[in-house]
Amino acid sequence: MNKRKFLIAGNWKMNGGPLEAAELLEGIKNSKKEISEEVDVLVCPPFVSLGMAVNYLYDSEVQVGAQNFYYEENGAFTGEISATMLAESGCNFVLVGHSERRQYFAETDETVNKKVVKALSEKLAPVICIGETLEQRKENIHFDLVSDQITAALKGITSNDALDTVVAYEPVWAIGTGETATPEQAQEMHKFIRQELEKIYDEETASAIRILYGGSMKPGNAKELLSQDDVDGGLIGGASLSAESFTEIISIAEELS
Ligand code: PGA
């Protein structure tokens, strides 16, 4: 099977200050001495732990990303962090438009697009998060919604730049709930997203962009999910806070590579 290289990404959310982050990273290093070149691994700690994570992982294959930033260059935006600052801190990825950001911090498709543009201009790979709520799925508008989200997020992005983006399909009803999309549901939506990417760009670009699944991925369901043709990795919340379960998922991805 000619699949894309897996990306296994940990979204720590508001967990892991510098002390806890050091412990977790040490746990990851200890339980996974070597990571195959076939799999990319990313951790996304909170801002205050990014510097230590970058330093701690300088000789490791594990990459560091942030969970958010503000799209302006600099200036009077108290409390905000810019893409330039993230790049300067050693991040190569940044999550954009996570459903919790959309739900609690009023992020919209428009702000997501501004962030995608800005991240790419700073050579940060944006992990664009999209996905429907349970109500939207029940109303059977989930495909339309996801199509609108991805189209808006990529507005004005060239196909060349789109190759540096990652998409994460995260059904909101599966995030932190213990409920996971079935492998069939995930594959169905991932395939749909790839078709949408093909409509926006072309087949070659669409087939090169990685589409991660997120929503209660854990060692017990990772194999089935990652085995799907259009699932190119995972964005993992809860299970990424345990070095053991996170590295187990990495090992599963290695086995499937
Ligand atoms: P979860 O979170 O794995 O805890 O469901 C995933 C995410 O929100 O990225």
PDB file of C-alpha atoms and ligand atoms in Angstrom:
ATOM      1  CA  MET A   1       0.000   0.000   0.000  1.00  0.00           C
ATOM      2  CA  ASN A   2       1.328   3.369  -0.978  1.00  0.00           C
ATOM      3  CA  LYS A   3       0.406   5.361   2.088  1.00  0.00           C
ATOM      4  CA  ARG A   4       1.785   8.596   3.424  1.00  0.00           C
ATOM      5  CA  LYS A   5       4.265   8.641   6.296  1.00  0.00           C
ATOM      6  CA  PHE A   6       2.387   8.442   9.574  1.00  0.00           C
ATOM      7  CA  LEU A   7       2.368  11.412  11.921  1.00  0.00           C
ATOM      8  CA  ILE A   8       1.650  10.602  15.545  1.00  0.00           C
ATOM      9  CA  ALA A   9       0.984  13.848  17.383  1.00  0.00           C
ATOM     10  CA  GLY A  10       0.310  14.413  21.068  1.00  0.00           C
ATOM     11  CA  ASN A  11      -1.948  17.333  21.970  1.00  0.00           C
ATOM     12  CA  TRP A  12      -1.310  17.903  25.653  1.00  0.00           C
ATOM     13  CA  LYS A  13      -3.934  20.646  25.895  1.00  0.00           C
ATOM     14  CA  MET A  14      -3.710  22.577  29.201  1.00  0.00           C
ATOM     15  CA  ASN A  15      -1.567  19.901  30.834  1.00  0.00           C
ATOM     16  CA  GLY A  16       2.138  19.683  31.467  1.00  0.00           C
ATOM     17  CA  GLY A  17       3.895  22.695  32.915  1.00  0.00           C
ATOM     18  CA  PRO A  18       7.697  22.531  32.684  1.00  0.00           C
ATOM     19  CA  LEU A  19       8.081  20.036  35.569  1.00  0.00           C
ATOM     20  CA  GLU A  20       5.398  17.647  34.411  1.00  0.00           C
ATOM     21  CA  ALA A  21       6.505  18.064  30.797  1.00  0.00           C
ATOM     22  CA  ALA A  22      10.053  17.024  31.686  1.00  0.00           C
ATOM     23  CA  GLU A  23       8.741  13.882  33.360  1.00  0.00           C
ATOM     24  CA  LEU A  24       6.515  12.987  30.454  1.00  0.00           C
ATOM     25  CA  LEU A  25       9.257  13.549  27.884  1.00  0.00           C
ATOM     26  CA  GLU A  26      11.672  11.487  29.919  1.00  0.00           C
ATOM     27  CA  GLY A  27       9.086   8.725  30.041  1.00  0.00           C
ATOM     28  CA  ILE A  28       8.685   8.881  26.258  1.00  0.00           C
ATOM     29  CA  LYS A  29      12.453   8.771  25.727  1.00  0.00           C
ATOM     30  CA  ASN A  30      12.818   5.845  28.110  1.00  0.00           C
ATOM     31  CA  SER A  31      10.039   3.718  26.755  1.00  0.00           C
ATOM     32  CA  LYS A  32      10.950   4.428  23.126  1.00  0.00           C
ATOM     33  CA  LYS A  33      14.689   4.477  22.665  1.00  0.00           C
ATOM     34  CA  GLU A  34      14.493   4.632  18.899  1.00  0.00           C
ATOM     35  CA  ILE A  35      11.797   5.805  16.587  1.00  0.00           C
ATOM     36  CA  SER A  36      11.648   4.408  13.080  1.00  0.00           C
ATOM     37  CA  GLU A  37      12.238   6.835  10.233  1.00  0.00           C
ATOM     38  CA  GLU A  38       8.944   5.628   8.842  1.00  0.00           C
ATOM     39  CA  VAL A  39       6.971   7.559  11.451  1.00  0.00           C
ATOM     40  CA  ASP A  40       6.980  11.238  12.394  1.00  0.00           C
ATOM     41  CA  VAL A  41       6.323  12.002  16.044  1.00  0.00           C
ATOM     42  CA  LEU A  42       5.210  15.329  17.439  1.00  0.00           C
ATOM     43  CA  VAL A  43       4.377  16.625  20.904  1.00  0.00           C
ATOM     44  CA  CYS A  44       2.409  19.824  21.464  1.00  0.00           C
ATOM     45  CA  PRO A  45       2.909  21.037  25.044  1.00  0.00           C
ATOM     46  CA  PRO A  46       1.511  24.319  26.387  1.00  0.00           C
ATOM     47  CA  PHE A  47       3.484  27.511  25.619  1.00  0.00           C
ATOM     48  CA  VAL A  48       5.396  27.605  28.914  1.00  0.00           C
ATOM     49  CA  SER A  49       6.866  24.155  28.285  1.00  0.00           C
ATOM     50  CA  LEU A  50       7.847  24.630  24.640  1.00  0.00           C
ATOM     51  CA  GLY A  51      11.355  25.910  25.369  1.00  0.00           C
ATOM     52  CA  MET A  52      12.216  23.075  27.701  1.00  0.00           C
ATOM     53  CA  ALA A  53      10.699  20.522  25.315  1.00  0.00           C
ATOM     54  CA  VAL A  54      12.776  21.826  22.411  1.00  0.00           C
ATOM     55  CA  ASN A  55      15.933  21.729  24.546  1.00  0.00           C
ATOM     56  CA  TYR A  56      15.160  18.344  25.982  1.00  0.00           C
ATOM     57  CA  LEU A  57      14.444  16.818  22.585  1.00  0.00           C
ATOM     58  CA  TYR A  58      17.360  18.371  20.691  1.00  0.00           C
ATOM     59  CA  ASP A  59      18.910  14.946  20.002  1.00  0.00           C
ATOM     60  CA  SER A  60      15.631  13.128  19.495  1.00  0.00           C
ATOM     61  CA  GLU A  61      13.443  12.505  16.442  1.00  0.00           C
ATOM     62  CA  VAL A  62      10.444  13.800  18.367  1.00  0.00           C
ATOM     63  CA  GLN A  63       9.399  17.201  17.037  1.00  0.00           C
ATOM     64  CA  VAL A  64       7.767  19.998  18.981  1.00  0.00           C
ATOM     65  CA  GLY A  65       4.689  21.979  18.045  1.00  0.00           C
ATOM     66  CA  ALA A  66       2.484  24.555  19.721  1.00  0.00           C
ATOM     67  CA  GLN A  67      -1.247  24.392  20.262  1.00  0.00           C
ATOM     68  CA  ASN A  68      -2.112  27.905  19.177  1.00  0.00           C
ATOM     69  CA  PHE A  69      -0.810  31.406  18.312  1.00  0.00           C
ATOM     70  CA  TYR A  70      -2.123  34.775  17.227  1.00  0.00           C
ATOM     71  CA  TYR A  71      -1.898  35.658  13.558  1.00  0.00           C
ATOM     72  CA  GLU A  72      -0.614  39.246  13.891  1.00  0.00           C
ATOM     73  CA  GLU A  73       3.129  39.819  13.540  1.00  0.00           C
ATOM     74  CA  ASN A  74       3.717  41.591  16.866  1.00  0.00           C
ATOM     75  CA  GLY A  75       2.492  44.560  18.874  1.00  0.00           C
ATOM     76  CA  ALA A  76      -0.121  45.444  21.462  1.00  0.00           C
ATOM     77  CA  PHE A  77      -1.868  42.095  21.855  1.00  0.00           C
ATOM     78  CA  THR A  78      -1.430  41.405  25.542  1.00  0.00           C
ATOM     79  CA  GLY A  79      -1.218  37.745  26.359  1.00  0.00           C
ATOM     80  CA  GLU A  80      -0.707  36.555  22.811  1.00  0.00           C
ATOM     81  CA  ILE A  81       2.150  34.664  21.135  1.00  0.00           C
ATOM     82  CA  SER A  82       3.107  35.108  17.481  1.00  0.00           C
ATOM     83  CA  ALA A  83       4.055  32.552  14.848  1.00  0.00           C
ATOM     84  CA  THR A  84       7.507  34.137  14.614  1.00  0.00           C
ATOM     85  CA  MET A  85       8.022  33.527  18.321  1.00  0.00           C
ATOM     86  CA  LEU A  86       7.045  29.878  17.925  1.00  0.00           C
ATOM     87  CA  ALA A  87       9.423  29.399  15.021  1.00  0.00           C
ATOM     88  CA  GLU A  88      12.176  31.136  16.970  1.00  0.00           C
ATOM     89  CA  SER A  89      11.498  28.804  19.909  1.00  0.00           C
ATOM     90  CA  GLY A  90      12.161  25.776  17.742  1.00  0.00           C
ATOM     91  CA  CYS A  91       8.627  24.649  16.884  1.00  0.00           C
ATOM     92  CA  ASN A  92       7.967  23.195  13.454  1.00  0.00           C
ATOM     93  CA  PHE A  93       4.252  22.546  13.783  1.00  0.00           C
ATOM     94  CA  VAL A  94       1.268  24.337  15.266  1.00  0.00           C
ATOM     95  CA  LEU A  95      -2.297  23.198  15.805  1.00  0.00           C
ATOM     96  CA  VAL A  96      -4.853  25.511  14.241  1.00  0.00           C
ATOM     97  CA  GLY A  97      -8.571  25.673  14.916  1.00  0.00           C
ATOM     98  CA  HIS A  98      -8.871  22.873  17.427  1.00  0.00           C
ATOM     99  CA  SER A  99     -12.544  22.402  18.285  1.00  0.00           C
ATOM    100  CA  GLU A 100     -11.872  23.558  21.850  1.00  0.00           C
ATOM    101  CA  ARG A 101     -10.482  26.808  20.435  1.00  0.00           C
ATOM    102  CA  ARG A 102     -13.527  27.164  18.231  1.00  0.00           C
ATOM    103  CA  GLN A 103     -15.904  26.327  21.096  1.00  0.00           C
ATOM    104  CA  TYR A 104     -14.358  28.240  24.026  1.00  0.00           C
ATOM    105  CA  PHE A 105     -12.250  30.937  22.375  1.00  0.00           C
ATOM    106  CA  ALA A 106     -14.469  32.018  19.523  1.00  0.00           C
ATOM    107  CA  GLU A 107     -12.224  30.883  16.701  1.00  0.00           C
ATOM    108  CA  THR A 108     -13.936  30.915  13.345  1.00  0.00           C
ATOM    109  CA  ASP A 109     -13.180  29.622   9.879  1.00  0.00           C
ATOM    110  CA  GLU A 110     -11.870  33.124   9.096  1.00  0.00           C
ATOM    111  CA  THR A 111      -9.406  33.253  11.987  1.00  0.00           C
ATOM    112  CA  VAL A 112      -8.349  29.693  11.202  1.00  0.00           C
ATOM    113  CA  ASN A 113      -7.551  30.763   7.639  1.00  0.00           C
ATOM    114  CA  LYS A 114      -5.537  33.764   8.859  1.00  0.00           C
ATOM    115  CA  LYS A 115      -3.556  31.469  11.119  1.00  0.00           C
ATOM    116  CA  VAL A 116      -2.909  28.942   8.354  1.00  0.00           C
ATOM    117  CA  VAL A 117      -1.566  31.735   6.119  1.00  0.00           C
ATOM    118  CA  LYS A 118       0.613  33.129   8.898  1.00  0.00           C
ATOM    119  CA  ALA A 119       1.928  29.751  10.078  1.00  0.00           C
ATOM    120  CA  LEU A 120       3.014  28.823   6.555  1.00  0.00           C
ATOM    121  CA  SER A 121       4.773  32.162   6.120  1.00  0.00           C
ATOM    122  CA  GLU A 122       6.844  31.304   9.211  1.00  0.00           C
ATOM    123  CA  LYS A 123       7.598  27.765   8.003  1.00  0.00           C
ATOM    124  CA  LEU A 124       5.422  26.260  10.694  1.00  0.00           C
ATOM    125  CA  ALA A 125       3.327  23.353   9.457  1.00  0.00           C
ATOM    126  CA  PRO A 126      -0.266  24.036  10.470  1.00  0.00           C
ATOM    127  CA  VAL A 127      -2.275  21.058  11.702  1.00  0.00           C
ATOM    128  CA  ILE A 128      -5.725  22.205  10.638  1.00  0.00           C
ATOM    129  CA  CYS A 129      -8.391  20.740  12.909  1.00  0.00           C
ATOM    130  CA  ILE A 130     -11.873  20.177  11.561  1.00  0.00           C
ATOM    131  CA  GLY A 131     -14.834  18.054  12.577  1.00  0.00           C
ATOM    132  CA  GLU A 132     -18.515  18.041  13.368  1.00  0.00           C
ATOM    133  CA  THR A 133     -20.502  17.966  16.600  1.00  0.00           C
ATOM    134  CA  LEU A 134     -22.901  15.147  17.409  1.00  0.00           C
ATOM    135  CA  GLU A 135     -25.885  17.375  16.581  1.00  0.00           C
ATOM    136  CA  GLN A 136     -24.417  18.160  13.181  1.00  0.00           C
ATOM    137  CA  ARG A 137     -23.876  14.472  12.477  1.00  0.00           C
ATOM    138  CA  LYS A 138     -27.428  13.682  13.572  1.00  0.00           C
ATOM    139  CA  GLU A 139     -28.714  16.400  11.285  1.00  0.00           C
ATOM    140  CA  ASN A 140     -26.667  14.791   8.532  1.00  0.00           C
ATOM    141  CA  ILE A 141     -24.834  18.011   7.735  1.00  0.00           C
ATOM    142  CA  HIS A 142     -21.408  16.699   8.755  1.00  0.00           C
ATOM    143  CA  PHE A 143     -20.033  16.360   5.231  1.00  0.00           C
ATOM    144  CA  ASP A 144     -21.146  19.863   4.261  1.00  0.00           C
ATOM    145  CA  LEU A 145     -19.713  21.281   7.455  1.00  0.00           C
ATOM    146  CA  VAL A 146     -16.338  19.580   7.085  1.00  0.00           C
ATOM    147  CA  SER A 147     -16.216  20.641   3.442  1.00  0.00           C
ATOM    148  CA  ASP A 148     -16.872  24.268   4.455  1.00  0.00           C
ATOM    149  CA  GLN A 149     -14.253  24.111   7.206  1.00  0.00           C
ATOM    150  CA  ILE A 150     -11.466  22.757   5.022  1.00  0.00           C
ATOM    151  CA  THR A 151     -12.298  25.022   2.095  1.00  0.00           C
ATOM    152  CA  ALA A 152     -12.285  28.101   4.333  1.00  0.00           C
ATOM    153  CA  ALA A 153      -9.090  27.087   6.123  1.00  0.00           C
ATOM    154  CA  LEU A 154      -7.185  26.736   2.851  1.00  0.00           C
ATOM    155  CA  LYS A 155      -8.513  29.874   1.173  1.00  0.00           C
ATOM    156  CA  GLY A 156      -5.707  31.545  -0.750  1.00  0.00           C
ATOM    157  CA  ILE A 157      -3.201  28.762  -0.037  1.00  0.00           C
ATOM    158  CA  THR A 158      -1.323  27.533  -3.113  1.00  0.00           C
ATOM    159  CA  SER A 159      -1.025  23.814  -3.781  1.00  0.00           C
ATOM    160  CA  ASN A 160       2.681  24.048  -3.097  1.00  0.00           C
ATOM    161  CA  ASP A 161       2.050  25.508   0.371  1.00  0.00           C
ATOM    162  CA  ALA A 162      -0.815  23.108   0.987  1.00  0.00           C
ATOM    163  CA  LEU A 163       1.739  20.289   0.860  1.00  0.00           C
ATOM    164  CA  ASP A 164       3.148  21.649   4.130  1.00  0.00           C
ATOM    165  CA  THR A 165      -0.200  21.471   5.897  1.00  0.00           C
ATOM    166  CA  VAL A 166      -1.664  18.590   7.849  1.00  0.00           C
ATOM    167  CA  VAL A 167      -5.391  18.068   8.323  1.00  0.00           C
ATOM    168  CA  ALA A 168      -6.787  16.556  11.513  1.00  0.00           C
ATOM    169  CA  TYR A 169     -10.319  15.198  11.386  1.00  0.00           C
ATOM    170  CA  GLU A 170     -11.615  15.288  14.922  1.00  0.00           C
ATOM    171  CA  PRO A 171     -15.300  14.550  15.377  1.00  0.00           C
ATOM    172  CA  VAL A 172     -16.168  16.718  18.384  1.00  0.00           C
ATOM    173  CA  TRP A 173     -18.333  13.959  19.845  1.00  0.00           C
ATOM    174  CA  ALA A 174     -15.302  11.685  20.076  1.00  0.00           C
ATOM    175  CA  ILE A 175     -12.924  14.157  21.751  1.00  0.00           C
ATOM    176  CA  GLY A 176     -12.184  13.287  25.353  1.00  0.00           C
ATOM    177  CA  THR A 177     -15.380  11.260  25.562  1.00  0.00           C
ATOM    178  CA  GLY A 178     -13.921   7.788  25.273  1.00  0.00           C
ATOM    179  CA  GLU A 179     -16.165   7.356  22.272  1.00  0.00           C
ATOM    180  CA  THR A 180     -14.263   6.813  19.034  1.00  0.00           C
ATOM    181  CA  ALA A 181     -15.385   7.008  15.453  1.00  0.00           C
ATOM    182  CA  THR A 182     -15.495   3.507  14.034  1.00  0.00           C
ATOM    183  CA  PRO A 183     -12.713   2.797  11.553  1.00  0.00           C
ATOM    184  CA  GLU A 184     -15.382   2.865   8.833  1.00  0.00           C
ATOM    185  CA  GLN A 185     -16.692   6.260   9.937  1.00  0.00           C
ATOM    186  CA  ALA A 186     -13.149   7.624  10.061  1.00  0.00           C
ATOM    187  CA  GLN A 187     -12.236   6.227   6.645  1.00  0.00           C
ATOM    188  CA  GLU A 188     -15.473   7.522   5.123  1.00  0.00           C
ATOM    189  CA  MET A 189     -14.772  11.069   6.311  1.00  0.00           C
ATOM    190  CA  HIS A 190     -11.054  10.978   5.550  1.00  0.00           C
ATOM    191  CA  LYS A 191     -11.772   9.840   2.018  1.00  0.00           C
ATOM    192  CA  PHE A 192     -14.312  12.623   1.678  1.00  0.00           C
ATOM    193  CA  ILE A 193     -11.773  15.189   2.924  1.00  0.00           C
ATOM    194  CA  ARG A 194      -9.229  13.923   0.409  1.00  0.00           C
ATOM    195  CA  GLN A 195     -11.803  14.322  -2.352  1.00  0.00           C
ATOM    196  CA  GLU A 196     -12.436  17.865  -1.192  1.00  0.00           C
ATOM    197  CA  LEU A 197      -8.684  18.545  -1.273  1.00  0.00           C
ATOM    198  CA  GLU A 198      -8.632  17.186  -4.794  1.00  0.00           C
ATOM    199  CA  LYS A 199     -11.408  19.592  -5.767  1.00  0.00           C
ATOM    200  CA  ILE A 200      -9.485  22.523  -4.304  1.00  0.00           C
ATOM    201  CA  TYR A 201      -6.109  21.421  -5.705  1.00  0.00           C
ATOM    202  CA  ASP A 202      -5.417  18.288  -7.717  1.00  0.00           C
ATOM    203  CA  GLU A 203      -5.043  14.563  -7.187  1.00  0.00           C
ATOM    204  CA  GLU A 204      -1.326  14.672  -6.554  1.00  0.00           C
ATOM    205  CA  THR A 205      -1.581  17.343  -3.876  1.00  0.00           C
ATOM    206  CA  ALA A 206      -4.602  15.717  -2.256  1.00  0.00           C
ATOM    207  CA  SER A 207      -2.917  12.352  -2.058  1.00  0.00           C
ATOM    208  CA  ALA A 208       0.207  13.846  -0.470  1.00  0.00           C
ATOM    209  CA  ILE A 209      -1.494  15.754   2.369  1.00  0.00           C
ATOM    210  CA  ARG A 210      -1.659  13.854   5.629  1.00  0.00           C
ATOM    211  CA  ILE A 211      -5.044  13.511   7.271  1.00  0.00           C
ATOM    212  CA  LEU A 212      -4.876  12.565  10.960  1.00  0.00           C
ATOM    213  CA  TYR A 213      -7.699  11.151  13.014  1.00  0.00           C
ATOM    214  CA  GLY A 214      -8.335  12.577  16.484  1.00  0.00           C
ATOM    215  CA  GLY A 215     -10.871  11.652  19.119  1.00  0.00           C
ATOM    216  CA  SER A 216     -10.145   9.143  21.877  1.00  0.00           C
ATOM    217  CA  MET A 217      -7.404   7.368  19.946  1.00  0.00           C
ATOM    218  CA  LYS A 218      -5.613   4.959  22.267  1.00  0.00           C
ATOM    219  CA  PRO A 219      -3.495   1.800  22.031  1.00  0.00           C
ATOM    220  CA  GLY A 220      -6.630  -0.356  21.928  1.00  0.00           C
ATOM    221  CA  ASN A 221      -8.108   1.239  18.818  1.00  0.00           C
ATOM    222  CA  ALA A 222      -5.082   2.749  17.078  1.00  0.00           C
ATOM    223  CA  LYS A 223      -4.308  -0.255  14.900  1.00  0.00           C
ATOM    224  CA  GLU A 224      -7.758  -0.428  13.352  1.00  0.00           C
ATOM    225  CA  LEU A 225      -7.915   3.314  12.785  1.00  0.00           C
ATOM    226  CA  LEU A 226      -4.404   3.660  11.390  1.00  0.00           C
ATOM    227  CA  SER A 227      -4.998   0.702   9.062  1.00  0.00           C
ATOM    228  CA  GLN A 228      -7.547   2.691   7.102  1.00  0.00           C
ATOM    229  CA  ASP A 229      -6.320   3.826   3.690  1.00  0.00           C
ATOM    230  CA  ASP A 230      -6.848   7.531   4.291  1.00  0.00           C
ATOM    231  CA  VAL A 231      -5.871   7.709   7.964  1.00  0.00           C
ATOM    232  CA  ASP A 232      -2.302   8.983   8.062  1.00  0.00           C
ATOM    233  CA  GLY A 233      -1.774   9.305  11.774  1.00  0.00           C
ATOM    234  CA  GLY A 234      -3.390  10.477  14.957  1.00  0.00           C
ATOM    235  CA  LEU A 235      -3.871  13.641  16.972  1.00  0.00           C
ATOM    236  CA  ILE A 236      -3.954  12.229  20.441  1.00  0.00           C
ATOM    237  CA  GLY A 237      -5.129  14.042  23.551  1.00  0.00           C
ATOM    238  CA  GLY A 238      -5.709  11.992  26.688  1.00  0.00           C
ATOM    239  CA  ALA A 239      -3.572   9.014  25.663  1.00  0.00           C
ATOM    240  CA  SER A 240      -0.614  11.297  24.888  1.00  0.00           C
ATOM    241  CA  LEU A 241      -0.351  12.243  28.570  1.00  0.00           C
ATOM    242  CA  SER A 242       0.893   8.766  29.398  1.00  0.00           C
ATOM    243  CA  ALA A 243       4.339   7.977  28.021  1.00  0.00           C
ATOM    244  CA  GLU A 244       3.378   4.323  27.876  1.00  0.00           C
ATOM    245  CA  SER A 245       0.228   4.670  25.820  1.00  0.00           C
ATOM    246  CA  PHE A 246       1.699   7.356  23.557  1.00  0.00           C
ATOM    247  CA  THR A 247       4.739   5.246  22.723  1.00  0.00           C
ATOM    248  CA  GLU A 248       2.537   2.204  22.249  1.00  0.00           C
ATOM    249  CA  ILE A 249       0.627   4.083  19.569  1.00  0.00           C
ATOM    250  CA  ILE A 250       3.942   5.077  17.952  1.00  0.00           C
ATOM    251  CA  SER A 251       4.953   1.393  17.908  1.00  0.00           C
ATOM    252  CA  ILE A 252       1.643   0.438  16.301  1.00  0.00           C
ATOM    253  CA  ALA A 253       2.248   3.026  13.566  1.00  0.00           C
ATOM    254  CA  GLU A 254       5.766   1.633  13.066  1.00  0.00           C
ATOM    255  CA  GLU A 255       4.387  -1.884  12.665  1.00  0.00           C
ATOM    256  CA  LEU A 256       1.916  -0.700  10.066  1.00  0.00           C
ATOM    257  CA  SER A 257       4.560   1.233   8.091  1.00  0.00           C
TER     258      SER A 257
HETATM  259  P1  PGA B   1      -8.621  12.966  22.943  1.00  0.00           P
HETATM  260  O1  PGA B   1      -8.323  14.403  22.322  1.00  0.00           O
HETATM  261  O2  PGA B   1      -7.640  12.003  22.362  1.00  0.00           O
HETATM  262  O3  PGA B   1      -8.464  13.138  24.420  1.00  0.00           O
HETATM  263  O4  PGA B   1     -10.029  12.617  22.565  1.00  0.00           O
HETATM  264  C1  PGA B   1      -7.967  14.551  20.993  1.00  0.00           C
HETATM  265  C2  PGA B   1      -7.820  16.011  20.651  1.00  0.00           C
HETATM  266  O5  PGA B   1      -8.631  16.823  21.131  1.00  0.00           O
HETATM  267  O6  PGA B   1      -6.903  16.419  19.922  1.00  0.00           O
END
